[in-house]
PDB file of C-alpha atoms and ligand atoms in Angstrom:
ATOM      1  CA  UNK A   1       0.000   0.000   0.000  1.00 99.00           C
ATOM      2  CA  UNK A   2       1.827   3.379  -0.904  1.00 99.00           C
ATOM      3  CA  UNK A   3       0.561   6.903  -0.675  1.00 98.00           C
ATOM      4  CA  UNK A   4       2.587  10.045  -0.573  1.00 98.00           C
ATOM      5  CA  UNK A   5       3.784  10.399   3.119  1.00 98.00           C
ATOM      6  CA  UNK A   6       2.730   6.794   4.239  1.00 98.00           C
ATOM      7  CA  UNK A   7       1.444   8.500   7.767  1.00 98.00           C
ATOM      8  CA  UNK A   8      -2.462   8.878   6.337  1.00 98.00           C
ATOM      9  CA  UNK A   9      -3.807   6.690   3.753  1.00 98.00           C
ATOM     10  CA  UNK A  10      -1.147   3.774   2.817  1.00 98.00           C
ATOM     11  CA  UNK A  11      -0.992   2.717   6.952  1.00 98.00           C
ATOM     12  CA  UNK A  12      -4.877   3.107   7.025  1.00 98.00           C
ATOM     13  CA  UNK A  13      -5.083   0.396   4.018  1.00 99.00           C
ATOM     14  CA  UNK A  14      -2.193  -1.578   5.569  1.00 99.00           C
ATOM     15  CA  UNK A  15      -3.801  -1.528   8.643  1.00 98.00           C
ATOM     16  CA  UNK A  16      -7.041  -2.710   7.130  1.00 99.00           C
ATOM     17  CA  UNK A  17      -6.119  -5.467   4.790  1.00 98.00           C
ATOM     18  CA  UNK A  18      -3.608  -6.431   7.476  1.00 98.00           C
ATOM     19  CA  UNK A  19      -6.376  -7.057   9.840  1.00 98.00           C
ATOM     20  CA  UNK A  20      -8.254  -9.301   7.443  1.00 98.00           C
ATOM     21  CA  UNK A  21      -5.381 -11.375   6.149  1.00 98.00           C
ATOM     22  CA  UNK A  22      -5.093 -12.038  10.048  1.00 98.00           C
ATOM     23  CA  UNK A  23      -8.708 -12.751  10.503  1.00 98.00           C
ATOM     24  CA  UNK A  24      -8.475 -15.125   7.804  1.00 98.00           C
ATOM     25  CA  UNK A  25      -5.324 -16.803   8.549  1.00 98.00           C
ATOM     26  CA  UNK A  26      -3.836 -15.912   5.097  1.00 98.00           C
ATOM     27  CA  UNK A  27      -0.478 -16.344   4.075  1.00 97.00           C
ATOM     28  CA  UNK A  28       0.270 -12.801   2.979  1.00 98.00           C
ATOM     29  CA  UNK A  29       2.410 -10.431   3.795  1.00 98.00           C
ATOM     30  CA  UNK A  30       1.226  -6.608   4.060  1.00 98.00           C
ATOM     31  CA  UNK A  31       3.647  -3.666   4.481  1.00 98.00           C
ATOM     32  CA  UNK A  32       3.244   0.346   3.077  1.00 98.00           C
ATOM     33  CA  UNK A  33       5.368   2.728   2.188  1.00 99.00           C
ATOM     34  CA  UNK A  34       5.200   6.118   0.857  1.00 98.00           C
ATOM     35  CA  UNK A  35       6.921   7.474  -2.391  1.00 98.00           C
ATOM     36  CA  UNK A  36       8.240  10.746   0.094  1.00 98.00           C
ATOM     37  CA  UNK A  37      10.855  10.408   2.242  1.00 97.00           C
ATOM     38  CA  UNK A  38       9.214  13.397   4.617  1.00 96.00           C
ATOM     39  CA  UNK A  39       8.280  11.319   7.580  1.00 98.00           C
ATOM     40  CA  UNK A  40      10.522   8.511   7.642  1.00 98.00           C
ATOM     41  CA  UNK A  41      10.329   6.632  10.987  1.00 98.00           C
ATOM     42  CA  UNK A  42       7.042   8.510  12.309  1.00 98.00           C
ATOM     43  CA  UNK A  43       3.845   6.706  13.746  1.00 98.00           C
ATOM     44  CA  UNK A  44       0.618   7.367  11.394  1.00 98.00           C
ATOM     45  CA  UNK A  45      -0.378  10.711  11.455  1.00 98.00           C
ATOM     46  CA  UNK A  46      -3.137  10.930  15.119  1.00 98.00           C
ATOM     47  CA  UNK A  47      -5.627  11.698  13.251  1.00 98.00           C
ATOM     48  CA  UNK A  48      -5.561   8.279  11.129  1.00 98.00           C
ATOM     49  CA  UNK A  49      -4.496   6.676  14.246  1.00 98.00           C
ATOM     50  CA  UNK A  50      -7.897   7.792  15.978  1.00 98.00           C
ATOM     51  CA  UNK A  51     -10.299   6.944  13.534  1.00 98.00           C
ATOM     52  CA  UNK A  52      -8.731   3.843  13.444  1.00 98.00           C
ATOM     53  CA  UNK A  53      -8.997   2.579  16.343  1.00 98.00           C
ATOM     54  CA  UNK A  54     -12.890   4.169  16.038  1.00 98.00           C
ATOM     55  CA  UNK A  55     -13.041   1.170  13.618  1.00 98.00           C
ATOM     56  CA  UNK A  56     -11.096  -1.366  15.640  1.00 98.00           C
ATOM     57  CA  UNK A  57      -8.307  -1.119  13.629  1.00 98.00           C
ATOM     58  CA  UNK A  58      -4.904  -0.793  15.428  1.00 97.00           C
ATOM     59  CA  UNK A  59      -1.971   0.933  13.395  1.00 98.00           C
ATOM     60  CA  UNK A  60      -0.433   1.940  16.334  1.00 98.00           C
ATOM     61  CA  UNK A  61       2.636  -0.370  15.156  1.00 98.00           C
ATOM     62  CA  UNK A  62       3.377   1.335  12.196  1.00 98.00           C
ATOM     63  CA  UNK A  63       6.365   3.433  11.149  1.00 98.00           C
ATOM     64  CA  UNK A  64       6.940   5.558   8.208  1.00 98.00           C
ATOM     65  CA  UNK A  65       9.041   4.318   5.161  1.00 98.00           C
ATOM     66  CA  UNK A  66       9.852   5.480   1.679  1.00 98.00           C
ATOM     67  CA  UNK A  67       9.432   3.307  -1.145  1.00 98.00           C
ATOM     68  CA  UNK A  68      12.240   1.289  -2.987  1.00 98.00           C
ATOM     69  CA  UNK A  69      13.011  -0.879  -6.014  1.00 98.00           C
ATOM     70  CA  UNK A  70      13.544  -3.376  -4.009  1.00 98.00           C
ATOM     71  CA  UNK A  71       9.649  -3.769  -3.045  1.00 98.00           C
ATOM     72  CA  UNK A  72       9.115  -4.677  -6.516  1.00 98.00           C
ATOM     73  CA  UNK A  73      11.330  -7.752  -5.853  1.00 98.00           C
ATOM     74  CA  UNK A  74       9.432  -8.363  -2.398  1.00 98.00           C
ATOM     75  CA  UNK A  75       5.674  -8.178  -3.110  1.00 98.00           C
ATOM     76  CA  UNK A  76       3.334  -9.621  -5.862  1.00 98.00           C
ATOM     77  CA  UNK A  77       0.795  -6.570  -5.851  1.00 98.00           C
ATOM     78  CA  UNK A  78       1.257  -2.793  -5.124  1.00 98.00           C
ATOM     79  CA  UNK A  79      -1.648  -0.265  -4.385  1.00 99.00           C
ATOM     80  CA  UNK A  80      -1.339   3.210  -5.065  1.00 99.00           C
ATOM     81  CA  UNK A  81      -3.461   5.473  -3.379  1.00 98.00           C
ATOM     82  CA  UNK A  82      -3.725   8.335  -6.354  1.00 98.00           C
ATOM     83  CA  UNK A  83      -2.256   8.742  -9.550  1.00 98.00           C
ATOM     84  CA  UNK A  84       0.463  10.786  -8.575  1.00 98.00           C
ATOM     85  CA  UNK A  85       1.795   7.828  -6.129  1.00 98.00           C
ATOM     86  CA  UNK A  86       1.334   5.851  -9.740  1.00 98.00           C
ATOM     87  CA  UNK A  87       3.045   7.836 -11.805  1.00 98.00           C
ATOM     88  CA  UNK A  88       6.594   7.951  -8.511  1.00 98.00           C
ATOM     89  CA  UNK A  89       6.077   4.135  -8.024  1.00 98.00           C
ATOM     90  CA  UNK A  90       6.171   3.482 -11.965  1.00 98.00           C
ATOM     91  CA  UNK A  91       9.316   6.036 -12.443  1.00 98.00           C
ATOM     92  CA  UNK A  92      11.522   3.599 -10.417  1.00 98.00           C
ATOM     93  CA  UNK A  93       9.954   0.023 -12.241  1.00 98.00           C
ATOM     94  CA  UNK A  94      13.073  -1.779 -14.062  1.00 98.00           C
ATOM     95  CA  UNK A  95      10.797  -4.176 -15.762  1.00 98.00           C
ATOM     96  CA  UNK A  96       7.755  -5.275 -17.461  1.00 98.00           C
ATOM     97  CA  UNK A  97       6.932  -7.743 -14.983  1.00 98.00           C
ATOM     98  CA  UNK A  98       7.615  -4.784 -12.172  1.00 98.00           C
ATOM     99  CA  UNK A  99       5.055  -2.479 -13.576  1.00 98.00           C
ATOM    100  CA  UNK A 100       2.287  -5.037 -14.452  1.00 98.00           C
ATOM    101  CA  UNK A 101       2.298  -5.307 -10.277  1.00 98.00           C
ATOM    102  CA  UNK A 102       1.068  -1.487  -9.736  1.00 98.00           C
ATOM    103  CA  UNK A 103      -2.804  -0.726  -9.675  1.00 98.00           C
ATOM    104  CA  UNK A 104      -4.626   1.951  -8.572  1.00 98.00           C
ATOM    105  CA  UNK A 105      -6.173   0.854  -5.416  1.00 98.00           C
ATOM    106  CA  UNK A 106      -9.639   2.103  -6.326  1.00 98.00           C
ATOM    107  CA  UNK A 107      -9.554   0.395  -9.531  1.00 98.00           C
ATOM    108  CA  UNK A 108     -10.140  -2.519  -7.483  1.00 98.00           C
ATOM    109  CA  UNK A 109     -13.903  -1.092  -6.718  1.00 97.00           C
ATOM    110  CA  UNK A 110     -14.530   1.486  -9.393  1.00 97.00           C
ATOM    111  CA  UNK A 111     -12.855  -0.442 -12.387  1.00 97.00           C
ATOM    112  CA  UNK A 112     -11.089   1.574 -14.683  1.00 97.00           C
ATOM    113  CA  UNK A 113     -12.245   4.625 -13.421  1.00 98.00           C
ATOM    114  CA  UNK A 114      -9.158   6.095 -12.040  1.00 98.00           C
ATOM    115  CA  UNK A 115     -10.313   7.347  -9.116  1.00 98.00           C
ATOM    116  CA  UNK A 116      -8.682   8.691  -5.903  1.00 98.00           C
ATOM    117  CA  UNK A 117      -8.040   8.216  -2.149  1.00 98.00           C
ATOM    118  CA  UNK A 118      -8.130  12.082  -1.549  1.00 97.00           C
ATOM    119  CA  UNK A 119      -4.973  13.044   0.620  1.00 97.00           C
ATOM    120  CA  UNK A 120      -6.720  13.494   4.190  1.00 97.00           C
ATOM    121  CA  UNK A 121      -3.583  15.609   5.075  1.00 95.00           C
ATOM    122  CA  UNK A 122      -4.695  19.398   5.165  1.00 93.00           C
ATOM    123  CA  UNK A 123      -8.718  18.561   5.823  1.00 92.00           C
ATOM    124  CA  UNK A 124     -10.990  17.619   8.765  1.00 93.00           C
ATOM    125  CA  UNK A 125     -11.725  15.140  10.408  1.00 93.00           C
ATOM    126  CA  UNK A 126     -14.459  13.926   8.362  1.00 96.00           C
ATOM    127  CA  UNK A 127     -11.457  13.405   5.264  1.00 97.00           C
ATOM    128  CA  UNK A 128     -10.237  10.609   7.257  1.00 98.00           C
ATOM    129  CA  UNK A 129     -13.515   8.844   7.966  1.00 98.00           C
ATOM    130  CA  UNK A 130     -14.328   8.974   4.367  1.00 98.00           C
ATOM    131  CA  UNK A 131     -10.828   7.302   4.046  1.00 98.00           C
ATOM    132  CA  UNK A 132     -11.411   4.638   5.997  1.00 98.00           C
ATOM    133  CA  UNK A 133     -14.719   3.685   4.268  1.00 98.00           C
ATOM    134  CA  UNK A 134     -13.141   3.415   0.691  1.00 98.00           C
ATOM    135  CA  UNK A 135     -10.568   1.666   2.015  1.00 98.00           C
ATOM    136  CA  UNK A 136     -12.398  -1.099   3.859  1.00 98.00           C
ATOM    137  CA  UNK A 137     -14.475  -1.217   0.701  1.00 98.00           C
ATOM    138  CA  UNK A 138     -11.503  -1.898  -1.748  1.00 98.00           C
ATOM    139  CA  UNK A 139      -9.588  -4.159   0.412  1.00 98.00           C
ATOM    140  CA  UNK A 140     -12.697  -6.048   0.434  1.00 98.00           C
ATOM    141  CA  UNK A 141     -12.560  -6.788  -2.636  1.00 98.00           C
ATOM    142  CA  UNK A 142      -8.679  -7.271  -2.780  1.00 98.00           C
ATOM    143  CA  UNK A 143      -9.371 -10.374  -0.114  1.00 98.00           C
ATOM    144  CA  UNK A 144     -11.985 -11.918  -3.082  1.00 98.00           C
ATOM    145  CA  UNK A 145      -9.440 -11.734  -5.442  1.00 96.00           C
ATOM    146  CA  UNK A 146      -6.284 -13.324  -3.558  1.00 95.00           C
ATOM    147  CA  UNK A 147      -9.010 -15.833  -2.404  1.00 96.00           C
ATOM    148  CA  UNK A 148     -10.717 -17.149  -5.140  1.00 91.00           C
TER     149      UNK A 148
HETATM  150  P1  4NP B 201      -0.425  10.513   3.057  1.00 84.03           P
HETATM  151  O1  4NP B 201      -0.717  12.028   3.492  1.00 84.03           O
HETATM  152  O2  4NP B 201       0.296  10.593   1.717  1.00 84.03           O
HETATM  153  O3  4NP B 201      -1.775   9.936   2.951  1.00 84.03           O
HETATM  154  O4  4NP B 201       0.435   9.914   4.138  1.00 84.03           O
HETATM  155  C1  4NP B 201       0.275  13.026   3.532  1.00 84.03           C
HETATM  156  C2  4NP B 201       1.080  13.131   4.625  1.00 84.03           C
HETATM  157  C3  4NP B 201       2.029  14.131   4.680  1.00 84.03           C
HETATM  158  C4  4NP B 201       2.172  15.010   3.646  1.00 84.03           C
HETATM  159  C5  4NP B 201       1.377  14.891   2.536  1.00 84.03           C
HETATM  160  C6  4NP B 201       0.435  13.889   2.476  1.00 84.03           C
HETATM  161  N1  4NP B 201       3.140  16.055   3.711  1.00 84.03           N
HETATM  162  O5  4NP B 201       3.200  16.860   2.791  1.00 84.03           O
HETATM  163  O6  4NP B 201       3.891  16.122   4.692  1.00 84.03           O
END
């Protein structure tokens, strides 16, 4: 899961789809990252954290990371949250194979639409609510798909 900062929106998907791998007892491994190197090492912004846990999600755990080439050679899938996280994550793809791996996360619910997580960042509170819920909707169906 990669966003910009990976302190809003990529640990609030991790977070999710994390928690329903577990639930499941699935073999996968979830991790985020963001394409900015800005808040390297920090917990997910409070904000996130709170309406997390409002959902009984815990992201507590979490620390910031910037994105590498070398996630391309450790995971199978890899969600961008908008199109500008696309467009970073694609500029450092070696291969074929490498960039076949990227999707727009909300692709997965609104196919070919090319819609956006909106960056929570700068807004209120009810930004990150409205996060949450298109997340937990598009891991959703991310869990049918590695599942079926
Ligand atoms: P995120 O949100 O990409 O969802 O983690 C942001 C966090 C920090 C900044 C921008 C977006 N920033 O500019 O510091």
């Amino acid at each position: 899961m990669v966003c910009l900062g990976n302190i809003c929106r990529s640990p609030m998907a991790d977070g999710i789809l994390r928690k329903k791998v577990n639930d499941l007892n699935l073999a996968v491994a979830v991790d985020s990252a963001g394409t900015a190197g800005y808040h390297i090492g920090e917990k997910p912004d409070p904000r996130m954290r709170q309406t997390a846990r409002s959902f009984g999600v815990d992201i507590e755990g979490l620390r910031s990371r910037q994105f590498s080439r070398q996630d391309f050679k450790d995971f199978d899938l890899i969600y961008a949250m908008d199109k500008s996280n696309l467009k970073n994550i694609l500029s450092l793809a070696e291969s074929e194979s490498d960039r076949q791996k990227v999707k727009l996360i909300l692709n997965e619910l609104y196919p070919g639409q090319d819609k956006e997580v909106p960056d929570p960042y700068y807004g209120g509170e009810q930004g990150f609510i409205e996060v949450y819920t298109m997340l937990d909707q598009a891991t959703d169906i991310i869990i049918k798909q590695i599942t079926k």
